[in-house]
PDB file of C-alpha atoms in Angstrom:
ATOM      1  CA  MET A   1      -5.048 118.769 -15.965  1.00  0.00           C
ATOM      2  CA  ARG A   2      -7.980 117.478 -13.908  1.00  0.00           C
ATOM      3  CA  ILE A   3      -7.119 114.804 -11.313  1.00  0.00           C
ATOM      4  CA  LEU A   4     -10.219 112.874 -10.291  1.00  0.00           C
ATOM      5  CA  THR A   5     -10.727 111.012  -7.039  1.00  0.00           C
ATOM      6  CA  ALA A   6     -12.338 107.576  -7.012  1.00  0.00           C
ATOM      7  CA  GLU A   7     -15.702 109.146  -6.157  1.00  0.00           C
ATOM      8  CA  GLU A   8     -15.398 111.797  -8.866  1.00  0.00           C
ATOM      9  CA  THR A   9     -14.422 109.144 -11.413  1.00  0.00           C
ATOM     10  CA  ALA A  10     -17.495 107.074 -10.533  1.00  0.00           C
ATOM     11  CA  GLN A  11     -19.793 110.095 -10.792  1.00  0.00           C
ATOM     12  CA  ALA A  12     -18.443 110.859 -14.266  1.00  0.00           C
ATOM     13  CA  LEU A  13     -19.217 107.317 -15.488  1.00  0.00           C
ATOM     14  CA  PRO A  14     -22.912 106.449 -14.988  1.00  0.00           C
ATOM     15  CA  TYR A  15     -23.466 102.886 -16.146  1.00  0.00           C
ATOM     16  CA  PRO A  16     -26.189 103.390 -18.806  1.00  0.00           C
ATOM     17  CA  ALA A  17     -24.249 106.220 -20.447  1.00  0.00           C
ATOM     18  CA  LEU A  18     -21.023 104.219 -20.235  1.00  0.00           C
ATOM     19  CA  ALA A  19     -22.666 101.231 -21.930  1.00  0.00           C
ATOM     20  CA  GLN A  20     -23.687 103.493 -24.792  1.00  0.00           C
ATOM     21  CA  ALA A  21     -20.188 105.000 -24.933  1.00  0.00           C
ATOM     22  CA  ILE A  22     -18.804 101.476 -25.325  1.00  0.00           C
ATOM     23  CA  ALA A  23     -21.309 100.807 -28.105  1.00  0.00           C
ATOM     24  CA  GLY A  24     -20.017 103.955 -29.787  1.00  0.00           C
ATOM     25  CA  VAL A  25     -16.425 102.742 -29.544  1.00  0.00           C
ATOM     26  CA  LEU A  26     -17.449  99.381 -31.002  1.00  0.00           C
ATOM     27  CA  GLU A  27     -19.010 101.170 -33.963  1.00  0.00           C
ATOM     28  CA  ALA A  28     -15.873 103.274 -34.376  1.00  0.00           C
ATOM     29  CA  ARG A  29     -13.728 100.140 -34.202  1.00  0.00           C
ATOM     30  CA  ALA A  30     -15.716  98.562 -37.028  1.00  0.00           C
ATOM     31  CA  GLN A  31     -14.946 101.670 -39.095  1.00  0.00           C
ATOM     32  CA  GLY A  32     -11.233 101.638 -38.193  1.00  0.00           C
ATOM     33  CA  ALA A  33     -11.508 104.932 -36.297  1.00  0.00           C
ATOM     34  CA  VAL A  34     -10.023 103.692 -33.000  1.00  0.00           C
ATOM     35  CA  GLN A  35      -6.901 101.703 -32.200  1.00  0.00           C
ATOM     36  CA  ALA A  36      -5.671  99.661 -29.248  1.00  0.00           C
ATOM     37  CA  PRO A  37      -2.566  97.460 -29.460  1.00  0.00           C
ATOM     38  CA  GLU A  38      -2.038  94.450 -27.234  1.00  0.00           C
ATOM     39  CA  ARG A  39      -1.271  95.402 -23.674  1.00  0.00           C
ATOM     40  CA  LEU A  40       2.374  95.523 -22.629  1.00  0.00           C
ATOM     41  CA  VAL A  41       3.225  93.283 -19.676  1.00  0.00           C
ATOM     42  CA  VAL A  42       6.499  93.939 -17.862  1.00  0.00           C
ATOM     43  CA  PRO A  43       7.661  91.605 -15.050  1.00  0.00           C
ATOM     44  CA  LEU A  44       8.960  93.494 -12.026  1.00  0.00           C
ATOM     45  CA  ALA A  45      11.234  92.402  -9.213  1.00  0.00           C
ATOM     46  CA  GLY A  46       9.694  90.277  -6.478  1.00  0.00           C
ATOM     47  CA  GLY A  47       6.999  88.736  -8.650  1.00  0.00           C
ATOM     48  CA  ALA A  48       5.236  92.030  -9.375  1.00  0.00           C
ATOM     49  CA  THR A  49       3.896  93.101 -12.777  1.00  0.00           C
ATOM     50  CA  LEU A  50       3.512  96.347 -14.688  1.00  0.00           C
ATOM     51  CA  LEU A  51       0.823  96.577 -17.364  1.00  0.00           C
ATOM     52  CA  LEU A  52       0.384  99.360 -19.923  1.00  0.00           C
ATOM     53  CA  MET A  53      -2.810  99.534 -21.997  1.00  0.00           C
ATOM     54  CA  PRO A  54      -3.036 102.354 -24.577  1.00  0.00           C
ATOM     55  CA  ALA A  55      -5.910 103.217 -26.903  1.00  0.00           C
ATOM     56  CA  THR A  56      -6.582 106.147 -29.201  1.00  0.00           C
ATOM     57  CA  ASP A  57      -9.101 107.877 -31.438  1.00  0.00           C
ATOM     58  CA  PRO A  58      -8.684 111.140 -33.382  1.00  0.00           C
ATOM     59  CA  GLN A  59      -9.598 113.246 -30.341  1.00  0.00           C
ATOM     60  CA  ILE A  60      -8.586 111.353 -27.186  1.00  0.00           C
ATOM     61  CA  THR A  61      -5.690 109.057 -26.314  1.00  0.00           C
ATOM     62  CA  VAL A  62      -5.537 107.055 -23.088  1.00  0.00           C
ATOM     63  CA  THR A  63      -3.062 104.852 -21.311  1.00  0.00           C
ATOM     64  CA  LYS A  64      -4.010 102.749 -18.330  1.00  0.00           C
ATOM     65  CA  LEU A  65      -1.082 102.033 -16.056  1.00  0.00           C
ATOM     66  CA  VAL A  66      -1.480  99.120 -13.675  1.00  0.00           C
ATOM     67  CA  THR A  67       0.875  97.618 -11.119  1.00  0.00           C
ATOM     68  CA  VAL A  68       0.220  94.292  -9.441  1.00  0.00           C
ATOM     69  CA  HIS A  69       2.146  93.490  -6.252  1.00  0.00           C
ATOM     70  CA  PRO A  70       0.578  90.283  -4.845  1.00  0.00           C
ATOM     71  CA  GLN A  71       2.078  90.717  -1.384  1.00  0.00           C
ATOM     72  CA  GLU A  72       0.830  94.268  -0.902  1.00  0.00           C
ATOM     73  CA  ARG A  73      -2.582  95.615   0.094  1.00  0.00           C
ATOM     74  CA  PRO A  74      -4.051  96.838  -2.121  1.00  0.00           C
ATOM     75  CA  SER A  75      -2.337  94.461  -4.525  1.00  0.00           C
ATOM     76  CA  VAL A  76      -3.496  96.344  -7.624  1.00  0.00           C
ATOM     77  CA  ARG A  77      -3.048 100.054  -8.253  1.00  0.00           C
ATOM     78  CA  ALA A  78      -4.082 101.767 -11.465  1.00  0.00           C
ATOM     79  CA  GLU A  79      -4.556 105.113 -13.168  1.00  0.00           C
ATOM     80  CA  VAL A  80      -5.905 106.138 -16.552  1.00  0.00           C
ATOM     81  CA  TRP A  81      -4.122 109.026 -18.242  1.00  0.00           C
ATOM     82  CA  VAL A  82      -6.231 110.998 -20.717  1.00  0.00           C
ATOM     83  CA  MET A  83      -4.683 113.328 -23.278  1.00  0.00           C
ATOM     84  CA  ARG A  84      -5.513 115.141 -26.485  1.00  0.00           C
ATOM     85  CA  THR A  85      -4.475 113.139 -29.512  1.00  0.00           C
ATOM     86  CA  ASP A  86      -3.458 116.154 -31.603  1.00  0.00           C
ATOM     87  CA  THR A  87      -1.243 117.908 -29.052  1.00  0.00           C
ATOM     88  CA  GLY A  88      -0.523 115.420 -26.270  1.00  0.00           C
ATOM     89  CA  GLN A  89      -1.928 117.868 -23.736  1.00  0.00           C
ATOM     90  CA  ARG A  90      -2.819 115.984 -20.548  1.00  0.00           C
ATOM     91  CA  LEU A  91      -6.501 116.431 -19.831  1.00  0.00           C
ATOM     92  CA  ALA A  92      -7.298 114.184 -16.893  1.00  0.00           C
ATOM     93  CA  LEU A  93      -6.117 111.445 -14.581  1.00  0.00           C
ATOM     94  CA  LEU A  94      -8.871 108.960 -13.669  1.00  0.00           C
ATOM     95  CA  ASP A  95      -8.922 106.414 -10.878  1.00  0.00           C
ATOM     96  CA  GLY A  96      -7.970 103.202 -12.677  1.00  0.00           C
ATOM     97  CA  ALA A  97      -9.643 100.768 -10.297  1.00  0.00           C
ATOM     98  CA  VAL A  98     -12.967 102.590 -10.625  1.00  0.00           C
ATOM     99  CA  VAL A  99     -12.663 102.809 -14.407  1.00  0.00           C
ATOM    100  CA  THR A 100     -11.944  99.076 -14.638  1.00  0.00           C
ATOM    101  CA  ALA A 101     -14.835  98.079 -12.388  1.00  0.00           C
ATOM    102  CA  ARG A 102     -17.380 100.322 -14.062  1.00  0.00           C
ATOM    103  CA  ARG A 103     -16.399  99.762 -17.689  1.00  0.00           C
ATOM    104  CA  THR A 104     -16.329  95.975 -17.189  1.00  0.00           C
ATOM    105  CA  ALA A 105     -19.840  96.055 -15.733  1.00  0.00           C
ATOM    106  CA  ALA A 106     -20.973  98.436 -18.472  1.00  0.00           C
ATOM    107  CA  VAL A 107     -19.765  96.009 -21.166  1.00  0.00           C
ATOM    108  CA  SER A 108     -21.828  93.265 -19.506  1.00  0.00           C
ATOM    109  CA  LEU A 109     -24.778  95.654 -19.312  1.00  0.00           C
ATOM    110  CA  LEU A 110     -24.512  96.421 -23.020  1.00  0.00           C
ATOM    111  CA  ALA A 111     -24.340  92.691 -23.756  1.00  0.00           C
ATOM    112  CA  ALA A 112     -27.402  92.016 -21.600  1.00  0.00           C
ATOM    113  CA  GLN A 113     -29.326  94.872 -23.214  1.00  0.00           C
ATOM    114  CA  THR A 114     -28.482  93.397 -26.608  1.00  0.00           C
ATOM    115  CA  LEU A 115     -28.541  89.638 -26.029  1.00  0.00           C
ATOM    116  CA  ALA A 116     -30.541  88.651 -22.938  1.00  0.00           C
ATOM    117  CA  PRO A 117     -33.745  86.796 -23.867  1.00  0.00           C
ATOM    118  CA  HIS A 118     -35.353  88.171 -20.678  1.00  0.00           C
ATOM    119  CA  PRO A 119     -33.441  91.349 -19.737  1.00  0.00           C
ATOM    120  CA  THR A 120     -35.865  92.326 -16.956  1.00  0.00           C
ATOM    121  CA  GLY A 121     -35.670  89.020 -15.105  1.00  0.00           C
ATOM    122  CA  THR A 122     -34.268  88.130 -11.686  1.00  0.00           C
ATOM    123  CA  LEU A 123     -30.489  88.395 -11.332  1.00  0.00           C
ATOM    124  CA  LEU A 124     -28.075  85.915  -9.745  1.00  0.00           C
ATOM    125  CA  VAL A 125     -24.614  87.236  -8.868  1.00  0.00           C
ATOM    126  CA  ILE A 126     -21.946  84.628  -8.132  1.00  0.00           C
ATOM    127  CA  GLY A 127     -19.170  86.349  -6.240  1.00  0.00           C
ATOM    128  CA  ALA A 128     -19.209  89.207  -3.763  1.00  0.00           C
ATOM    129  CA  GLY A 129     -16.228  91.375  -4.639  1.00  0.00           C
ATOM    130  CA  VAL A 130     -15.748  94.613  -6.556  1.00  0.00           C
ATOM    131  CA  GLN A 131     -16.944  93.244  -9.887  1.00  0.00           C
ATOM    132  CA  ALA A 132     -19.971  91.573  -8.322  1.00  0.00           C
ATOM    133  CA  ARG A 133     -20.958  94.880  -6.752  1.00  0.00           C
ATOM    134  CA  SER A 134     -20.411  96.924  -9.920  1.00  0.00           C
ATOM    135  CA  HIS A 135     -22.456  94.467 -11.993  1.00  0.00           C
ATOM    136  CA  LEU A 136     -25.275  94.582  -9.468  1.00  0.00           C
ATOM    137  CA  GLU A 137     -25.278  98.382  -9.723  1.00  0.00           C
ATOM    138  CA  ALA A 138     -25.070  98.367 -13.513  1.00  0.00           C
ATOM    139  CA  PHE A 139     -27.922  95.902 -14.005  1.00  0.00           C
ATOM    140  CA  GLN A 140     -30.134  97.810 -11.576  1.00  0.00           C
ATOM    141  CA  GLU A 141     -29.464 101.153 -13.276  1.00  0.00           C
ATOM    142  CA  GLY A 142     -29.417  99.916 -16.870  1.00  0.00           C
ATOM    143  CA  LEU A 143     -31.979  97.093 -16.903  1.00  0.00           C
ATOM    144  CA  GLY A 144     -34.224  98.029 -14.005  1.00  0.00           C
ATOM    145  CA  THR A 145     -33.311  94.845 -12.140  1.00  0.00           C
ATOM    146  CA  ASP A 146     -35.275  94.772  -8.884  1.00  0.00           C
ATOM    147  CA  LYS A 147     -34.545  91.302  -7.485  1.00  0.00           C
ATOM    148  CA  VAL A 148     -31.184  89.640  -6.948  1.00  0.00           C
ATOM    149  CA  TYR A 149     -29.703  86.559  -5.328  1.00  0.00           C
ATOM    150  CA  VAL A 150     -26.064  86.626  -4.210  1.00  0.00           C
ATOM    151  CA  TYR A 151     -23.897  83.531  -3.814  1.00  0.00           C
ATOM    152  CA  SER A 152     -20.320  83.365  -2.559  1.00  0.00           C
ATOM    153  CA  ARG A 153     -18.185  80.606  -1.080  1.00  0.00           C
ATOM    154  CA  HIS A 154     -18.040  82.847   1.990  1.00  0.00           C
ATOM    155  CA  PHE A 155     -21.670  83.336   3.015  1.00  0.00           C
ATOM    156  CA  GLU A 156     -20.875  86.399   5.115  1.00  0.00           C
ATOM    157  CA  HIS A 157     -19.511  88.122   2.005  1.00  0.00           C
ATOM    158  CA  ALA A 158     -22.667  87.255   0.078  1.00  0.00           C
ATOM    159  CA  GLU A 159     -24.798  88.634   2.894  1.00  0.00           C
ATOM    160  CA  ALA A 160     -22.772  91.860   2.968  1.00  0.00           C
ATOM    161  CA  LEU A 161     -23.384  92.414  -0.751  1.00  0.00           C
ATOM    162  CA  ALA A 162     -27.067  91.497  -0.394  1.00  0.00           C
ATOM    163  CA  SER A 163     -27.349  94.018   2.432  1.00  0.00           C
ATOM    164  CA  TYR A 164     -25.761  96.654   0.192  1.00  0.00           C
ATOM    165  CA  ALA A 165     -28.278  95.771  -2.541  1.00  0.00           C
ATOM    166  CA  ARG A 166     -31.183  96.113  -0.117  1.00  0.00           C
ATOM    167  CA  GLY A 167     -29.856  99.543   0.780  1.00  0.00           C
ATOM    168  CA  ARG A 168     -30.207 100.429  -2.917  1.00  0.00           C
ATOM    169  CA  GLY A 169     -33.858  99.368  -2.900  1.00  0.00           C
ATOM    170  CA  LEU A 170     -33.416  95.901  -4.364  1.00  0.00           C
ATOM    171  CA  LEU A 171     -35.142  92.782  -3.105  1.00  0.00           C
ATOM    172  CA  ALA A 172     -31.942  90.889  -2.328  1.00  0.00           C
ATOM    173  CA  GLN A 173     -31.090  87.613  -0.628  1.00  0.00           C
ATOM    174  CA  ALA A 174     -27.821  85.802   0.050  1.00  0.00           C
ATOM    175  CA  VAL A 175     -28.053  82.078  -0.710  1.00  0.00           C
ATOM    176  CA  ARG A 176     -25.971  79.141   0.477  1.00  0.00           C
ATOM    177  CA  SER A 177     -26.686  77.034  -2.623  1.00  0.00           C
ATOM    178  CA  LEU A 178     -27.336  77.807  -6.281  1.00  0.00           C
ATOM    179  CA  GLU A 179     -29.718  74.982  -7.145  1.00  0.00           C
ATOM    180  CA  PRO A 180     -32.851  76.273  -5.341  1.00  0.00           C
ATOM    181  CA  VAL A 181     -32.845  79.596  -7.238  1.00  0.00           C
ATOM    182  CA  LEU A 182     -31.554  78.648 -10.682  1.00  0.00           C
ATOM    183  CA  GLU A 183     -34.939  78.058 -12.264  1.00  0.00           C
ATOM    184  CA  GLU A 184     -36.140  81.496 -11.178  1.00  0.00           C
ATOM    185  CA  VAL A 185     -33.251  83.613 -12.448  1.00  0.00           C
ATOM    186  CA  ARG A 186     -32.919  84.896 -16.007  1.00  0.00           C
ATOM    187  CA  LEU A 187     -29.703  86.898 -15.631  1.00  0.00           C
ATOM    188  CA  ILE A 188     -26.492  85.421 -14.189  1.00  0.00           C
ATOM    189  CA  VAL A 189     -23.161  87.114 -13.513  1.00  0.00           C
ATOM    190  CA  THR A 190     -20.101  85.092 -12.535  1.00  0.00           C
ATOM    191  CA  ALA A 191     -17.516  87.412 -10.987  1.00  0.00           C
ATOM    192  CA  THR A 192     -15.164  85.275  -8.929  1.00  0.00           C
ATOM    193  CA  THR A 193     -11.472  84.459  -8.757  1.00  0.00           C
ATOM    194  CA  SER A 194     -12.195  80.731  -8.766  1.00  0.00           C
ATOM    195  CA  PRO A 195      -9.887  78.739 -11.087  1.00  0.00           C
ATOM    196  CA  THR A 196     -12.524  76.002 -11.443  1.00  0.00           C
ATOM    197  CA  PRO A 197     -16.198  76.170 -12.535  1.00  0.00           C
ATOM    198  CA  VAL A 198     -18.701  77.680 -10.111  1.00  0.00           C
ATOM    199  CA  LEU A 199     -21.650  77.473 -12.524  1.00  0.00           C
ATOM    200  CA  ARG A 200     -22.556  74.078 -13.960  1.00  0.00           C
ATOM    201  CA  GLN A 201     -26.157  74.561 -15.030  1.00  0.00           C
ATOM    202  CA  ALA A 202     -28.502  77.361 -16.009  1.00  0.00           C
ATOM    203  CA  PRO A 203     -32.169  77.826 -16.866  1.00  0.00           C
ATOM    204  CA  SER A 204     -33.186  76.997 -20.425  1.00  0.00           C
ATOM    205  CA  SER A 205     -33.574  80.684 -21.275  1.00  0.00           C
ATOM    206  CA  ALA A 206     -30.940  82.730 -19.475  1.00  0.00           C
ATOM    207  CA  PHE A 207     -28.182  85.261 -20.095  1.00  0.00           C
ATOM    208  CA  ILE A 208     -24.800  84.636 -18.455  1.00  0.00           C
ATOM    209  CA  ALA A 209     -22.068  87.263 -18.177  1.00  0.00           C
ATOM    210  CA  ALA A 210     -18.815  85.522 -17.248  1.00  0.00           C
ATOM    211  CA  VAL A 211     -16.220  88.081 -16.196  1.00  0.00           C
ATOM    212  CA  GLY A 212     -14.099  86.543 -13.444  1.00  0.00           C
ATOM    213  CA  ALA A 213     -11.763  84.072 -15.168  1.00  0.00           C
ATOM    214  CA  TYR A 214      -8.971  86.031 -16.861  1.00  0.00           C
ATOM    215  CA  ARG A 215      -6.382  83.383 -17.723  1.00  0.00           C
ATOM    216  CA  PRO A 216      -6.536  80.340 -20.042  1.00  0.00           C
ATOM    217  CA  GLU A 217      -6.205  77.930 -17.113  1.00  0.00           C
ATOM    218  CA  MET A 218      -9.166  79.474 -15.266  1.00  0.00           C
ATOM    219  CA  ALA A 219     -12.854  78.785 -15.902  1.00  0.00           C
ATOM    220  CA  GLU A 220     -15.976  79.814 -13.983  1.00  0.00           C
ATOM    221  CA  VAL A 221     -18.487  78.149 -16.309  1.00  0.00           C
ATOM    222  CA  ALA A 222     -18.395  74.373 -16.762  1.00  0.00           C
ATOM    223  CA  PRO A 223     -17.461  73.127 -20.253  1.00  0.00           C
ATOM    224  CA  GLU A 224     -20.727  71.236 -20.657  1.00  0.00           C
ATOM    225  CA  LEU A 225     -22.705  74.428 -20.009  1.00  0.00           C
ATOM    226  CA  VAL A 226     -20.507  76.446 -22.376  1.00  0.00           C
ATOM    227  CA  ARG A 227     -21.190  73.927 -25.132  1.00  0.00           C
ATOM    228  CA  GLN A 228     -24.965  74.326 -24.634  1.00  0.00           C
ATOM    229  CA  ALA A 229     -24.903  78.096 -25.024  1.00  0.00           C
ATOM    230  CA  ARG A 230     -24.957  80.609 -27.827  1.00  0.00           C
ATOM    231  CA  LEU A 231     -21.554  82.264 -27.447  1.00  0.00           C
ATOM    232  CA  TYR A 232     -20.495  85.909 -27.568  1.00  0.00           C
ATOM    233  CA  VAL A 233     -17.321  87.697 -26.445  1.00  0.00           C
ATOM    234  CA  ASP A 234     -16.199  91.287 -25.951  1.00  0.00           C
ATOM    235  CA  THR A 235     -13.357  90.802 -28.478  1.00  0.00           C
ATOM    236  CA  LEU A 236     -12.392  87.700 -30.410  1.00  0.00           C
ATOM    237  CA  GLU A 237      -8.647  88.338 -30.222  1.00  0.00           C
ATOM    238  CA  GLY A 238      -8.685  88.632 -26.452  1.00  0.00           C
ATOM    239  CA  ALA A 239     -10.997  85.678 -25.948  1.00  0.00           C
ATOM    240  CA  ARG A 240      -8.927  83.362 -28.145  1.00  0.00           C
ATOM    241  CA  SER A 241      -5.916  83.834 -25.882  1.00  0.00           C
ATOM    242  CA  GLU A 242      -7.436  84.437 -22.435  1.00  0.00           C
ATOM    243  CA  ALA A 243     -11.003  83.072 -22.176  1.00  0.00           C
ATOM    244  CA  GLY A 244     -10.406  79.885 -20.235  1.00  0.00           C
ATOM    245  CA  ASP A 245     -14.134  79.147 -20.039  1.00  0.00           C
ATOM    246  CA  LEU A 246     -14.278  78.818 -23.831  1.00  0.00           C
ATOM    247  CA  LEU A 247     -10.810  77.393 -24.384  1.00  0.00           C
ATOM    248  CA  GLN A 248     -11.330  74.558 -21.904  1.00  0.00           C
ATOM    249  CA  ALA A 249     -14.676  73.740 -23.524  1.00  0.00           C
ATOM    250  CA  GLY A 250     -12.958  73.347 -26.907  1.00  0.00           C
ATOM    251  CA  VAL A 251     -15.442  75.642 -28.635  1.00  0.00           C
ATOM    252  CA  ASP A 252     -15.677  76.046 -32.395  1.00  0.00           C
ATOM    253  CA  TRP A 253     -14.514  79.641 -32.774  1.00  0.00           C
ATOM    254  CA  ASN A 254     -16.503  79.964 -35.982  1.00  0.00           C
ATOM    255  CA  LEU A 255     -19.588  79.894 -33.757  1.00  0.00           C
ATOM    256  CA  VAL A 256     -18.362  82.606 -31.378  1.00  0.00           C
ATOM    257  CA  GLN A 257     -19.464  86.145 -32.189  1.00  0.00           C
ATOM    258  CA  PRO A 258     -18.002  89.464 -31.014  1.00  0.00           C
ATOM    259  CA  LEU A 259     -20.318  91.894 -29.278  1.00  0.00           C
ATOM    260  CA  GLU A 260     -19.942  94.471 -32.053  1.00  0.00           C
ATOM    261  CA  ALA A 261     -21.572  92.047 -34.520  1.00  0.00           C
ATOM    262  CA  ALA A 262     -24.416  91.310 -32.101  1.00  0.00           C
ATOM    263  CA  LEU A 263     -25.363  94.990 -31.922  1.00  0.00           C
ATOM    264  CA  HIS A 264     -26.869  94.685 -35.398  1.00  0.00           C
ATOM    265  CA  GLN A 265     -28.674  91.362 -34.915  1.00  0.00           C
ATOM    266  CA  PRO A 266     -32.093  90.476 -33.476  1.00  0.00           C
ATOM    267  CA  ARG A 267     -32.154  89.659 -29.769  1.00  0.00           C
ATOM    268  CA  PRO A 268     -32.129  85.892 -29.079  1.00  0.00           C
ATOM    269  CA  ALA A 269     -35.677  84.894 -28.134  1.00  0.00           C
ATOM    270  CA  SER A 270     -34.726  81.880 -26.056  1.00  0.00           C
ATOM    271  CA  GLY A 271     -31.926  79.529 -25.136  1.00  0.00           C
ATOM    272  CA  ILE A 272     -28.822  80.003 -23.012  1.00  0.00           C
ATOM    273  CA  VAL A 273     -26.696  82.985 -24.034  1.00  0.00           C
ATOM    274  CA  LEU A 274     -23.145  83.193 -22.679  1.00  0.00           C
ATOM    275  CA  PHE A 275     -21.182  86.439 -22.915  1.00  0.00           C
ATOM    276  CA  LYS A 276     -17.511  86.127 -22.004  1.00  0.00           C
ATOM    277  CA  SER A 277     -15.550  89.284 -21.230  1.00  0.00           C
ATOM    278  CA  VAL A 278     -11.765  89.451 -20.855  1.00  0.00           C
ATOM    279  CA  GLY A 279     -11.316  93.230 -21.056  1.00  0.00           C
ATOM    280  CA  HIS A 280      -9.824  95.620 -23.585  1.00  0.00           C
ATOM    281  CA  ALA A 281      -8.195  99.046 -23.590  1.00  0.00           C
ATOM    282  CA  LEU A 282     -10.947 100.304 -25.880  1.00  0.00           C
ATOM    283  CA  TRP A 283     -13.364 100.144 -22.940  1.00  0.00           C
ATOM    284  CA  ASP A 284     -11.009 102.464 -21.040  1.00  0.00           C
ATOM    285  CA  LEU A 285     -11.074 104.774 -24.061  1.00  0.00           C
ATOM    286  CA  ALA A 286     -14.872 104.765 -23.966  1.00  0.00           C
ATOM    287  CA  ALA A 287     -14.775 105.639 -20.264  1.00  0.00           C
ATOM    288  CA  ALA A 288     -12.346 108.487 -20.887  1.00  0.00           C
ATOM    289  CA  ARG A 289     -14.509 109.834 -23.713  1.00  0.00           C
ATOM    290  CA  LEU A 290     -17.529 109.869 -21.424  1.00  0.00           C
ATOM    291  CA  ALA A 291     -15.680 111.384 -18.464  1.00  0.00           C
ATOM    292  CA  VAL A 292     -14.269 114.213 -20.574  1.00  0.00           C
ATOM    293  CA  GLN A 293     -17.722 114.893 -22.019  1.00  0.00           C
ATOM    294  CA  THR A 294     -19.504 114.678 -18.652  1.00  0.00           C
ATOM    295  CA  LEU A 295     -17.070 117.002 -16.942  1.00  0.00           C
ATOM    296  CA  GLY A 296     -16.682 119.409 -19.850  1.00  0.00           C
ATOM    297  CA  ILE A 297     -12.897 118.946 -19.939  1.00  0.00           C
ATOM    298  CA  ARG A 298     -11.169 120.417 -23.008  1.00  0.00           C
TER     299      ARG A 298
END
């Protein structure tokens, strides 16, 4: 069995290839060739949580194991076990935090490649944590993004991420307010832990990837903005129970489309497009498929 470090896991999962691997899993899902039950959530002593997220196809089966201990640092630890479906032979153990960060950004990249009216436009990243950084990397590598603004409630964190972006060759600037740059940007990523909206308006022709709010009572995008947008989600079943941005806006779910349907539709030419991602074990399966292929693991 191959045990990968965080760095080795990242190297095995380049964003453009991972986005295409996710597209492949979406196609397989439409054909009934992959499976992923609801994640199992087990409360642990002291307010901690254990999460198990399995997924399988005829060749590869994965289980992501996550523990959340709010009082510890790091508070979240995770691994992704990869095994052969036919024999159960363990093939690899991937760094779960890296898999989660990169596959989440790759899903947003795939959505932007498919749905953004102006996929080569200027990027605004709201947030300055792990997901903000991974999305910045993914959009640069997958869309050719060359200019980015970074906003965070802590300006020093925004400046640190902007400095990292400049080190990658991007024209990057930390901003203290969103309003002065909104009309310029065409791509927006909200990747915060804020329980209340951080984005209340957007340009008339923009793509928004909302990835930070992960519970029904949380929302990064204001209801009035959600109701203006054309709406897409990574999976309908997950969004209906967890996408607070959409739930709090009282959206008509008949008007919300899953990403797999959008892959076969024309790109929106204009208007606000909102893609809401809540995560799914199938994206971990896609990452495992790619890692095994990239590393030649059998």
